Amino acid sequence: MTILSLGLLAQYFFSSLIIPILISFIQCLAKHLGSPCCISLNISMHPAHSRSHCTFTLSVPSSSLLHPREQLCDQHLRAKRARVESIIQGMSLPPTPQAFDTSQEAAFRHGRERGGEMPQESKRKPRVPQQGMGAAGQVAPTGGSSHAKGCQQLKEQLCFLEQQFRWLQEKFYQVCDSENAAQTQEDSEKVQPLPGKPEDRPNKDSATFTSSPHKVPLRRSDLPSAVRVLSQALKHELSAVTSQVVDSVLKTVWLKADSHIQKQHHSLPMLGPDARRESSAGGKCRKPLAKPSPMNAPGSLGSPQAEVLPRALGKSLGSYAASFSSKGVRKSSQVPSMGCALGSATPVQHSQLLSQLLGYGQHSLWGSDSRESPSAPERGCPEPLSLPWGTVKLRSSIVRQQQHHPLPLSPASMESLALLPAGRDGHGFAMCRLSLTPRQMQEALTPGHLKKAKLMFFFTRYPSSTLLKTYFLDVQFSRCITSQLIKWFSNFREFYYIQVEKFARQALLEGVVDACTLQVSRDSELFRALNMHYNKGNDFEVPGRFLEVASLTLQEFFSAVRAGKDADPSWKKPIYKIISKLDSDIPEGFKAAGCSQELLHRAESL
DNA sequence: TGCGAACCTG
DNA sequence: CAGGTTCGCA
């Protein structure tokens, strides 16, 4: 009996993330492979350290594990890969479709149908994944003993898995080490996996894991960005590995399930291109919001997160912060509480994801029937956190609802917004932030964020993505999120320019001669239209600067139209250029955590 | 070629 | 407001 003992990363991530997935899949796999190649799964979680340590062992009959651990080297993997590739080549034979029999097969078929990407998938040429996915993935039955082959494949999967975990573990410590030079030696010792002595690991891991994940963040309450790097690096790696695990195990089961299957082999659509695309570093996200993939959660952060970090924004209170009145002092008790509550929904969500992928109902194999995450404190965890991942589209309707029922904020209620602790520098926020798991930052934009963005438009019409990241600190930025925010402002500008142009033409028709006479005041129709759009309910005092910008925009459009420049298809470009230089600083209050939530909460409570 | 912005549409 | 397309730039 060969034991693969996988020393895991901090329980925080694995017990809630990886373990449930692995357990579920391997159980599924074991069930499917049947007795001759039975897999015994032994997961021991130390009760005393249930939140800090766990051991995960996979026991596989030695008959199916032919290679010693030493052979996990790259050369071996390459050899296997070459072999697999040769199999694939010999596999391109006429398919012999066969009906699915077992319930699981039906489930897989279901999952594939749900994926709905069969046609494209079959066209897609086989990917050549980087992390050895190929070795695990595309093995086709050649008609021999499927069980034997299944076991062989399983063995390879496990080897691969172990390698992945080890790599991930090292990654983790690398980040930790970079954080804490004092611990470098000690940690690096622990990181070194000792293949020959799996039994040694639990203790070491235990010692390490009980300290690192908790100590590091808490000790560095003054370094949120550093912790952010850590968390995001971890998320990225976890996602990648998880995705690969899922892919490889599913493929094994799938191939095992239908030894006569054919074409579809190339296209195992189960996880489809989405999952892979999402998990691959720097994966595209062309349609970020159309089909929110659950897998986009933590790991789709292909973007260099380091970019986000330089948050040492020098910008002080903008010259227009005056638009927020500034009396009264915000009580410390009002420190934004957004996201502070710990959500333990992760495993559940993963299970749901897996269930759906496999075509199971929500109440099946994974034993998860709760749709809602364990309720987080209402105040601390507003709506978004309890929603399933990435349901941005869903939220759009929420936005609409709320926009149709605007609840005006009293000027007084806005005061505290301006006085929110200046972003993450508030101690409470820093601590809160550090206690967030990667997942507890918003992974999708909420109605509150939209409202905030609209108000920000009064200050900046052309925010850079960097600036947006600066002002949406509670958002887990990904390529998708960034593009959505950018898109929002694009839409805002579109509406803005359309309105201004409309009024400019109207002024021209009304016989206005001097462009300088066109001034936008709070009484003007143009302002009302704009205010209605960006500040519905008039619960925010629009900065005077915005009136100046609007006036200038109006004059520019007026002059351009009067000069007949609108005959040029791109006659607006020069105007855009002018206006883009008129952005002003955004009040620090907008940076505050929970700012966007408060905007809505306040509206709701009034 | 990839990206961002504008443009158009629903 | 979001999706899709086009265009210009690097």
mmCIF file with all atom_site columns, C-alpha atoms in Angstrom, chain A residues 140-310:
data_model
loop_
_atom_site.group_PDB
_atom_site.id
_atom_site.type_symbol
_atom_site.label_atom_id
_atom_site.label_alt_id
_atom_site.label_comp_id
_atom_site.label_asym_id
_atom_site.label_entity_id
_atom_site.label_seq_id
_atom_site.pdbx_PDB_ins_code
_atom_site.Cartn_x
_atom_site.Cartn_y
_atom_site.Cartn_z
_atom_site.occupancy
_atom_site.B_iso_or_equiv
_atom_site.pdbx_formal_charge
_atom_site.auth_seq_id
_atom_site.auth_comp_id
_atom_site.auth_asym_id
_atom_site.auth_atom_id
_atom_site.pdbx_PDB_model_num
ATOM 1   C CA . ALA A 1 140 ? -8.420  7.481  -24.181 1.00 0.00 ? 140 ALA A CA 1
ATOM 2   C CA . PRO A 1 141 ? -9.407  3.924  -23.679 1.00 0.00 ? 141 PRO A CA 1
ATOM 3   C CA . THR A 1 142 ? -7.977  1.749  -26.352 1.00 0.00 ? 142 THR A CA 1
ATOM 4   C CA . GLY A 1 143 ? -10.128 -1.203 -25.740 1.00 0.00 ? 143 GLY A CA 1
ATOM 5   C CA . GLY A 1 144 ? -7.995  -2.935 -23.144 1.00 0.00 ? 144 GLY A CA 1
ATOM 6   C CA . SER A 1 145 ? -8.862  -3.523 -19.576 1.00 0.00 ? 145 SER A CA 1
ATOM 7   C CA . SER A 1 146 ? -10.443 -0.305 -18.619 1.00 0.00 ? 146 SER A CA 1
ATOM 8   C CA . HIS A 1 147 ? -9.991  -0.961 -14.965 1.00 0.00 ? 147 HIS A CA 1
ATOM 9   C CA . ALA A 1 148 ? -6.314  -1.471 -15.245 1.00 0.00 ? 148 ALA A CA 1
ATOM 10  C CA . LYS A 1 149 ? -5.968  1.587  -17.296 1.00 0.00 ? 149 LYS A CA 1
ATOM 11  C CA . GLY A 1 150 ? -8.181  3.477  -14.974 1.00 0.00 ? 150 GLY A CA 1
ATOM 12  C CA . CYS A 1 151 ? -5.966  2.568  -12.095 1.00 0.00 ? 151 CYS A CA 1
ATOM 13  C CA . GLN A 1 152 ? -2.922  3.526  -13.982 1.00 0.00 ? 152 GLN A CA 1
ATOM 14  C CA . GLN A 1 153 ? -4.457  6.809  -14.817 1.00 0.00 ? 153 GLN A CA 1
ATOM 15  C CA . LEU A 1 154 ? -5.510  7.297  -11.288 1.00 0.00 ? 154 LEU A CA 1
ATOM 16  C CA . LYS A 1 155 ? -2.015  6.711  -10.144 1.00 0.00 ? 155 LYS A CA 1
ATOM 17  C CA . GLU A 1 156 ? -0.799  9.344  -12.478 1.00 0.00 ? 156 GLU A CA 1
ATOM 18  C CA . GLN A 1 157 ? -3.461  11.697 -11.311 1.00 0.00 ? 157 GLN A CA 1
ATOM 19  C CA . LEU A 1 158 ? -2.430  11.264 -7.761  1.00 0.00 ? 158 LEU A CA 1
ATOM 20  C CA . CYS A 1 159 ? 1.186   11.780 -8.521  1.00 0.00 ? 159 CYS A CA 1
ATOM 21  C CA . PHE A 1 160 ? 0.312   14.853 -10.358 1.00 0.00 ? 160 PHE A CA 1
ATOM 22  C CA . LEU A 1 161 ? -1.872  16.036 -7.581  1.00 0.00 ? 161 LEU A CA 1
ATOM 23  C CA . GLU A 1 162 ? 0.795   15.587 -5.057  1.00 0.00 ? 162 GLU A CA 1
ATOM 24  C CA . GLN A 1 163 ? 3.186   17.483 -7.147  1.00 0.00 ? 163 GLN A CA 1
ATOM 25  C CA . GLN A 1 164 ? 0.743   20.257 -7.509  1.00 0.00 ? 164 GLN A CA 1
ATOM 26  C CA . PHE A 1 165 ? 0.153   20.468 -3.827  1.00 0.00 ? 165 PHE A CA 1
ATOM 27  C CA . ARG A 1 166 ? 3.798   20.488 -3.071  1.00 0.00 ? 166 ARG A CA 1
ATOM 28  C CA . TRP A 1 167 ? 4.342   23.209 -5.542  1.00 0.00 ? 167 TRP A CA 1
ATOM 29  C CA . LEU A 1 168 ? 1.504   25.169 -4.096  1.00 0.00 ? 168 LEU A CA 1
ATOM 30  C CA . GLN A 1 169 ? 2.839   24.692 -0.656  1.00 0.00 ? 169 GLN A CA 1
ATOM 31  C CA . GLU A 1 170 ? 6.158   26.031 -1.646  1.00 0.00 ? 170 GLU A CA 1
ATOM 32  C CA . LYS A 1 171 ? 4.516   28.936 -3.288  1.00 0.00 ? 171 LYS A CA 1
ATOM 33  C CA . PHE A 1 172 ? 2.723   29.686 -0.102  1.00 0.00 ? 172 PHE A CA 1
ATOM 34  C CA . TYR A 1 173 ? 5.858   29.748 1.885   1.00 0.00 ? 173 TYR A CA 1
ATOM 35  C CA . GLN A 1 174 ? 7.648   31.794 -0.635  1.00 0.00 ? 174 GLN A CA 1
ATOM 36  C CA . VAL A 1 175 ? 5.112   34.466 -0.158  1.00 0.00 ? 175 VAL A CA 1
ATOM 37  C CA . CYS A 1 176 ? 5.292   34.093 3.566   1.00 0.00 ? 176 CYS A CA 1
ATOM 38  C CA . ASP A 1 177 ? 9.021   34.266 3.478   1.00 0.00 ? 177 ASP A CA 1
ATOM 39  C CA . SER A 1 178 ? 9.064   37.362 1.460   1.00 0.00 ? 178 SER A CA 1
ATOM 40  C CA . GLU A 1 179 ? 6.826   38.764 4.093   1.00 0.00 ? 179 GLU A CA 1
ATOM 41  C CA . ASN A 1 180 ? 8.824   37.734 7.025   1.00 0.00 ? 180 ASN A CA 1
ATOM 42  C CA . ALA A 1 181 ? 12.517  37.517 6.641   1.00 0.00 ? 181 ALA A CA 1
ATOM 43  C CA . ALA A 1 182 ? 12.883  36.512 10.218  1.00 0.00 ? 182 ALA A CA 1
ATOM 44  C CA . GLN A 1 183 ? 11.128  33.287 9.563   1.00 0.00 ? 183 GLN A CA 1
ATOM 45  C CA . THR A 1 184 ? 12.838  32.482 6.370   1.00 0.00 ? 184 THR A CA 1
ATOM 46  C CA . GLN A 1 185 ? 15.000  29.696 7.545   1.00 0.00 ? 185 GLN A CA 1
ATOM 47  C CA . GLU A 1 186 ? 12.498  28.063 9.737   1.00 0.00 ? 186 GLU A CA 1
ATOM 48  C CA . ASP A 1 187 ? 9.835   28.115 7.116   1.00 0.00 ? 187 ASP A CA 1
ATOM 49  C CA . SER A 1 188 ? 11.960  26.927 4.320   1.00 0.00 ? 188 SER A CA 1
ATOM 50  C CA . GLU A 1 189 ? 12.800  23.919 6.350   1.00 0.00 ? 189 GLU A CA 1
ATOM 51  C CA . LYS A 1 190 ? 9.206   23.136 6.814   1.00 0.00 ? 190 LYS A CA 1
ATOM 52  C CA . VAL A 1 191 ? 8.390   23.708 3.254   1.00 0.00 ? 191 VAL A CA 1
ATOM 53  C CA . GLN A 1 192 ? 10.702  21.072 2.082   1.00 0.00 ? 192 GLN A CA 1
ATOM 54  C CA . PRO A 1 193 ? 8.579   18.080 1.563   1.00 0.00 ? 193 PRO A CA 1
ATOM 55  C CA . LEU A 1 194 ? 10.007  14.878 2.813   1.00 0.00 ? 194 LEU A CA 1
ATOM 56  C CA . PRO A 1 195 ? 8.669   12.319 0.463   1.00 0.00 ? 195 PRO A CA 1
ATOM 57  C CA . GLY A 1 196 ? 10.196  9.491  2.343   1.00 0.00 ? 196 GLY A CA 1
ATOM 58  C CA . LYS A 1 197 ? 8.677   10.408 5.619   1.00 0.00 ? 197 LYS A CA 1
ATOM 59  C CA . PRO A 1 198 ? 5.119   11.331 5.198   1.00 0.00 ? 198 PRO A CA 1
ATOM 60  C CA . GLU A 1 199 ? 4.481   10.674 8.814   1.00 0.00 ? 199 GLU A CA 1
ATOM 61  C CA . ASP A 1 200 ? 6.741   13.494 9.741   1.00 0.00 ? 200 ASP A CA 1
ATOM 62  C CA . ARG A 1 201 ? 4.707   16.018 8.049   1.00 0.00 ? 201 ARG A CA 1
ATOM 63  C CA . PRO A 1 202 ? 1.688   16.402 10.202  1.00 0.00 ? 202 PRO A CA 1
ATOM 64  C CA . ASN A 1 203 ? 3.632   17.802 13.056  1.00 0.00 ? 203 ASN A CA 1
ATOM 65  C CA . LYS A 1 204 ? 5.658   20.099 10.981  1.00 0.00 ? 204 LYS A CA 1
ATOM 66  C CA . ASP A 1 205 ? 2.724   21.232 9.075   1.00 0.00 ? 205 ASP A CA 1
ATOM 67  C CA . SER A 1 206 ? 0.792   21.691 12.153  1.00 0.00 ? 206 SER A CA 1
ATOM 68  C CA . ALA A 1 207 ? 3.392   23.887 13.645  1.00 0.00 ? 207 ALA A CA 1
ATOM 69  C CA . THR A 1 208 ? 3.695   25.856 10.519  1.00 0.00 ? 208 THR A CA 1
ATOM 70  C CA . PHE A 1 209 ? 0.118   26.231 9.705   1.00 0.00 ? 209 PHE A CA 1
ATOM 71  C CA . THR A 1 210 ? -0.964  27.228 13.106  1.00 0.00 ? 210 THR A CA 1
ATOM 72  C CA . SER A 1 211 ? 1.393   30.090 12.975  1.00 0.00 ? 211 SER A CA 1
ATOM 73  C CA . SER A 1 212 ? 1.689   31.346 9.483   1.00 0.00 ? 212 SER A CA 1
ATOM 74  C CA . PRO A 1 213 ? -1.755  32.024 8.257   1.00 0.00 ? 213 PRO A CA 1
ATOM 75  C CA . HIS A 1 214 ? -2.906  33.719 11.339  1.00 0.00 ? 214 HIS A CA 1
ATOM 76  C CA . LYS A 1 215 ? 0.176   35.340 12.599  1.00 0.00 ? 215 LYS A CA 1
ATOM 77  C CA . VAL A 1 216 ? 1.210   36.888 9.401   1.00 0.00 ? 216 VAL A CA 1
ATOM 78  C CA . PRO A 1 217 ? -1.885  38.860 8.730   1.00 0.00 ? 217 PRO A CA 1
ATOM 79  C CA . LEU A 1 218 ? -2.510  39.909 12.243  1.00 0.00 ? 218 LEU A CA 1
ATOM 80  C CA . ARG A 1 219 ? 0.989   40.935 12.877  1.00 0.00 ? 219 ARG A CA 1
ATOM 81  C CA . ARG A 1 220 ? 1.020   43.089 9.829   1.00 0.00 ? 220 ARG A CA 1
ATOM 82  C CA . SER A 1 221 ? -2.054  45.039 10.367  1.00 0.00 ? 221 SER A CA 1
ATOM 83  C CA . ASP A 1 222 ? -0.171  47.923 8.960   1.00 0.00 ? 222 ASP A CA 1
ATOM 84  C CA . LEU A 1 223 ? 0.594   46.177 5.733   1.00 0.00 ? 223 LEU A CA 1
ATOM 85  C CA . PRO A 1 224 ? -2.693  45.407 4.068   1.00 0.00 ? 224 PRO A CA 1
ATOM 86  C CA . SER A 1 225 ? -1.130  45.469 0.677   1.00 0.00 ? 225 SER A CA 1
ATOM 87  C CA . ALA A 1 226 ? 1.364   42.823 1.576   1.00 0.00 ? 226 ALA A CA 1
ATOM 88  C CA . VAL A 1 227 ? -1.304  40.603 2.892   1.00 0.00 ? 227 VAL A CA 1
ATOM 89  C CA . ARG A 1 228 ? -3.232  41.279 -0.182  1.00 0.00 ? 228 ARG A CA 1
ATOM 90  C CA . VAL A 1 229 ? -0.392  40.015 -2.255  1.00 0.00 ? 229 VAL A CA 1
ATOM 91  C CA . LEU A 1 230 ? -0.325  36.896 -0.210  1.00 0.00 ? 230 LEU A CA 1
ATOM 92  C CA . SER A 1 231 ? -3.997  36.264 -0.373  1.00 0.00 ? 231 SER A CA 1
ATOM 93  C CA . GLN A 1 232 ? -4.233  36.903 -4.034  1.00 0.00 ? 232 GLN A CA 1
ATOM 94  C CA . ALA A 1 233 ? -1.259  34.792 -4.872  1.00 0.00 ? 233 ALA A CA 1
ATOM 95  C CA . LEU A 1 234 ? -2.824  32.013 -2.883  1.00 0.00 ? 234 LEU A CA 1
ATOM 96  C CA . LYS A 1 235 ? -6.134  32.457 -4.523  1.00 0.00 ? 235 LYS A CA 1
ATOM 97  C CA . HIS A 1 236 ? -4.631  32.316 -7.873  1.00 0.00 ? 236 HIS A CA 1
ATOM 98  C CA . GLU A 1 237 ? -2.665  29.225 -7.207  1.00 0.00 ? 237 GLU A CA 1
ATOM 99  C CA . LEU A 1 238 ? -5.488  27.513 -5.426  1.00 0.00 ? 238 LEU A CA 1
ATOM 100 C CA . SER A 1 239 ? -7.804  28.163 -8.245  1.00 0.00 ? 239 SER A CA 1
ATOM 101 C CA . ALA A 1 240 ? -5.407  26.864 -10.788 1.00 0.00 ? 240 ALA A CA 1
ATOM 102 C CA . VAL A 1 241 ? -4.719  23.708 -8.880  1.00 0.00 ? 241 VAL A CA 1
ATOM 103 C CA . THR A 1 242 ? -8.319  23.155 -8.020  1.00 0.00 ? 242 THR A CA 1
ATOM 104 C CA . SER A 1 243 ? -9.306  23.514 -11.576 1.00 0.00 ? 243 SER A CA 1
ATOM 105 C CA . GLN A 1 244 ? -6.725  21.067 -12.685 1.00 0.00 ? 244 GLN A CA 1
ATOM 106 C CA . VAL A 1 245 ? -7.696  18.603 -10.033 1.00 0.00 ? 245 VAL A CA 1
ATOM 107 C CA . VAL A 1 246 ? -11.270 18.817 -11.074 1.00 0.00 ? 246 VAL A CA 1
ATOM 108 C CA . ASP A 1 247 ? -10.400 18.468 -14.685 1.00 0.00 ? 247 ASP A CA 1
ATOM 109 C CA . SER A 1 248 ? -8.145  15.526 -14.290 1.00 0.00 ? 248 SER A CA 1
ATOM 110 C CA . VAL A 1 249 ? -10.302 13.572 -11.906 1.00 0.00 ? 249 VAL A CA 1
ATOM 111 C CA . LEU A 1 250 ? -13.398 14.169 -13.894 1.00 0.00 ? 250 LEU A CA 1
ATOM 112 C CA . LYS A 1 251 ? -11.714 13.105 -17.019 1.00 0.00 ? 251 LYS A CA 1
ATOM 113 C CA . THR A 1 252 ? -10.577 9.913  -15.453 1.00 0.00 ? 252 THR A CA 1
ATOM 114 C CA . VAL A 1 253 ? -14.026 9.108  -14.268 1.00 0.00 ? 253 VAL A CA 1
ATOM 115 C CA . TRP A 1 254 ? -15.463 10.056 -17.537 1.00 0.00 ? 254 TRP A CA 1
ATOM 116 C CA . LEU A 1 255 ? -13.124 7.929  -19.523 1.00 0.00 ? 255 LEU A CA 1
ATOM 117 C CA . LYS A 1 256 ? -13.666 5.103  -17.185 1.00 0.00 ? 256 LYS A CA 1
ATOM 118 C CA . ALA A 1 257 ? -17.375 5.466  -17.504 1.00 0.00 ? 257 ALA A CA 1
ATOM 119 C CA . ASP A 1 258 ? -17.456 5.016  -21.174 1.00 0.00 ? 258 ASP A CA 1
ATOM 120 C CA . SER A 1 259 ? -14.703 2.951  -22.588 1.00 0.00 ? 259 SER A CA 1
ATOM 121 C CA . HIS A 1 260 ? -16.098 3.198  -26.041 1.00 0.00 ? 260 HIS A CA 1
ATOM 122 C CA . ILE A 1 261 ? -16.541 6.837  -26.183 1.00 0.00 ? 261 ILE A CA 1
ATOM 123 C CA . GLN A 1 262 ? -14.987 8.638  -28.994 1.00 0.00 ? 262 GLN A CA 1
ATOM 124 C CA . LYS A 1 263 ? -15.033 12.106 -30.354 1.00 0.00 ? 263 LYS A CA 1
ATOM 125 C CA . GLN A 1 264 ? -16.182 13.641 -27.173 1.00 0.00 ? 264 GLN A CA 1
ATOM 126 C CA . HIS A 1 265 ? -12.930 12.611 -25.663 1.00 0.00 ? 265 HIS A CA 1
ATOM 127 C CA . HIS A 1 266 ? -11.294 15.604 -27.078 1.00 0.00 ? 266 HIS A CA 1
ATOM 128 C CA . SER A 1 267 ? -13.863 17.870 -25.723 1.00 0.00 ? 267 SER A CA 1
ATOM 129 C CA . LEU A 1 268 ? -14.836 16.681 -22.320 1.00 0.00 ? 268 LEU A CA 1
ATOM 130 C CA . PRO A 1 269 ? -17.117 19.572 -21.886 1.00 0.00 ? 269 PRO A CA 1
ATOM 131 C CA . MET A 1 270 ? -17.842 19.045 -18.293 1.00 0.00 ? 270 MET A CA 1
ATOM 132 C CA . LEU A 1 271 ? -15.796 21.870 -17.083 1.00 0.00 ? 271 LEU A CA 1
ATOM 133 C CA . GLY A 1 272 ? -15.797 23.244 -20.473 1.00 0.00 ? 272 GLY A CA 1
ATOM 134 C CA . PRO A 1 273 ? -13.560 25.915 -21.720 1.00 0.00 ? 273 PRO A CA 1
ATOM 135 C CA . ASP A 1 274 ? -14.861 28.231 -19.092 1.00 0.00 ? 274 ASP A CA 1
ATOM 136 C CA . ALA A 1 275 ? -13.380 26.561 -16.150 1.00 0.00 ? 275 ALA A CA 1
ATOM 137 C CA . ARG A 1 276 ? -10.106 26.141 -17.840 1.00 0.00 ? 276 ARG A CA 1
ATOM 138 C CA . ARG A 1 277 ? -10.114 29.551 -19.238 1.00 0.00 ? 277 ARG A CA 1
ATOM 139 C CA . GLU A 1 278 ? -10.892 30.993 -15.914 1.00 0.00 ? 278 GLU A CA 1
ATOM 140 C CA . SER A 1 279 ? -8.276  29.097 -14.136 1.00 0.00 ? 279 SER A CA 1
ATOM 141 C CA . SER A 1 280 ? -5.504  29.634 -16.512 1.00 0.00 ? 280 SER A CA 1
ATOM 142 C CA . ALA A 1 281 ? -3.369  32.497 -15.562 1.00 0.00 ? 281 ALA A CA 1
ATOM 143 C CA . GLY A 1 282 ? -4.192  35.557 -17.504 1.00 0.00 ? 282 GLY A CA 1
ATOM 144 C CA . GLY A 1 283 ? -7.117  33.857 -19.035 1.00 0.00 ? 283 GLY A CA 1
ATOM 145 C CA . LYS A 1 284 ? -9.320  35.887 -21.221 1.00 0.00 ? 284 LYS A CA 1
ATOM 146 C CA . CYS A 1 285 ? -12.518 37.186 -19.922 1.00 0.00 ? 285 CYS A CA 1
ATOM 147 C CA . ARG A 1 286 ? -14.088 38.586 -22.932 1.00 0.00 ? 286 ARG A CA 1
ATOM 148 C CA . LYS A 1 287 ? -17.602 38.178 -21.702 1.00 0.00 ? 287 LYS A CA 1
ATOM 149 C CA . PRO A 1 288 ? -17.080 38.676 -18.082 1.00 0.00 ? 288 PRO A CA 1
ATOM 150 C CA . LEU A 1 289 ? -20.630 38.944 -17.013 1.00 0.00 ? 289 LEU A CA 1
ATOM 151 C CA . ALA A 1 290 ? -22.632 37.050 -19.485 1.00 0.00 ? 290 ALA A CA 1
ATOM 152 C CA . LYS A 1 291 ? -22.071 33.686 -17.942 1.00 0.00 ? 291 LYS A CA 1
ATOM 153 C CA . PRO A 1 292 ? -20.593 34.166 -14.559 1.00 0.00 ? 292 PRO A CA 1
ATOM 154 C CA . SER A 1 293 ? -18.627 31.081 -13.953 1.00 0.00 ? 293 SER A CA 1
ATOM 155 C CA . PRO A 1 294 ? -18.387 29.970 -10.396 1.00 0.00 ? 294 PRO A CA 1
ATOM 156 C CA . MET A 1 295 ? -14.796 29.255 -11.042 1.00 0.00 ? 295 MET A CA 1
ATOM 157 C CA . ASN A 1 296 ? -14.152 32.837 -11.549 1.00 0.00 ? 296 ASN A CA 1
ATOM 158 C CA . ALA A 1 297 ? -14.297 33.353 -7.906  1.00 0.00 ? 297 ALA A CA 1
ATOM 159 C CA . PRO A 1 298 ? -10.919 33.559 -6.422  1.00 0.00 ? 298 PRO A CA 1
ATOM 160 C CA . GLY A 1 299 ? -8.641  32.505 -9.087  1.00 0.00 ? 299 GLY A CA 1
ATOM 161 C CA . SER A 1 300 ? -9.480  34.281 -12.216 1.00 0.00 ? 300 SER A CA 1
ATOM 162 C CA . LEU A 1 301 ? -7.193  37.001 -11.185 1.00 0.00 ? 301 LEU A CA 1
ATOM 163 C CA . GLY A 1 302 ? -4.926  36.758 -14.033 1.00 0.00 ? 302 GLY A CA 1
ATOM 164 C CA . SER A 1 303 ? -4.032  40.334 -13.734 1.00 0.00 ? 303 SER A CA 1
ATOM 165 C CA . PRO A 1 304 ? -0.917  41.204 -11.906 1.00 0.00 ? 304 PRO A CA 1
ATOM 166 C CA . GLN A 1 305 ? -2.295  41.963 -8.565  1.00 0.00 ? 305 GLN A CA 1
ATOM 167 C CA . ALA A 1 306 ? 0.739   43.840 -7.626  1.00 0.00 ? 306 ALA A CA 1
ATOM 168 C CA . GLU A 1 307 ? -0.607  46.658 -9.658  1.00 0.00 ? 307 GLU A CA 1
ATOM 169 C CA . VAL A 1 308 ? -3.352  47.072 -7.226  1.00 0.00 ? 308 VAL A CA 1
ATOM 170 C CA . LEU A 1 309 ? -1.095  47.389 -4.343  1.00 0.00 ? 309 LEU A CA 1
ATOM 171 C CA . PRO A 1 310 ? 0.553   50.702 -4.632  1.00 0.00 ? 310 PRO A CA 1
#
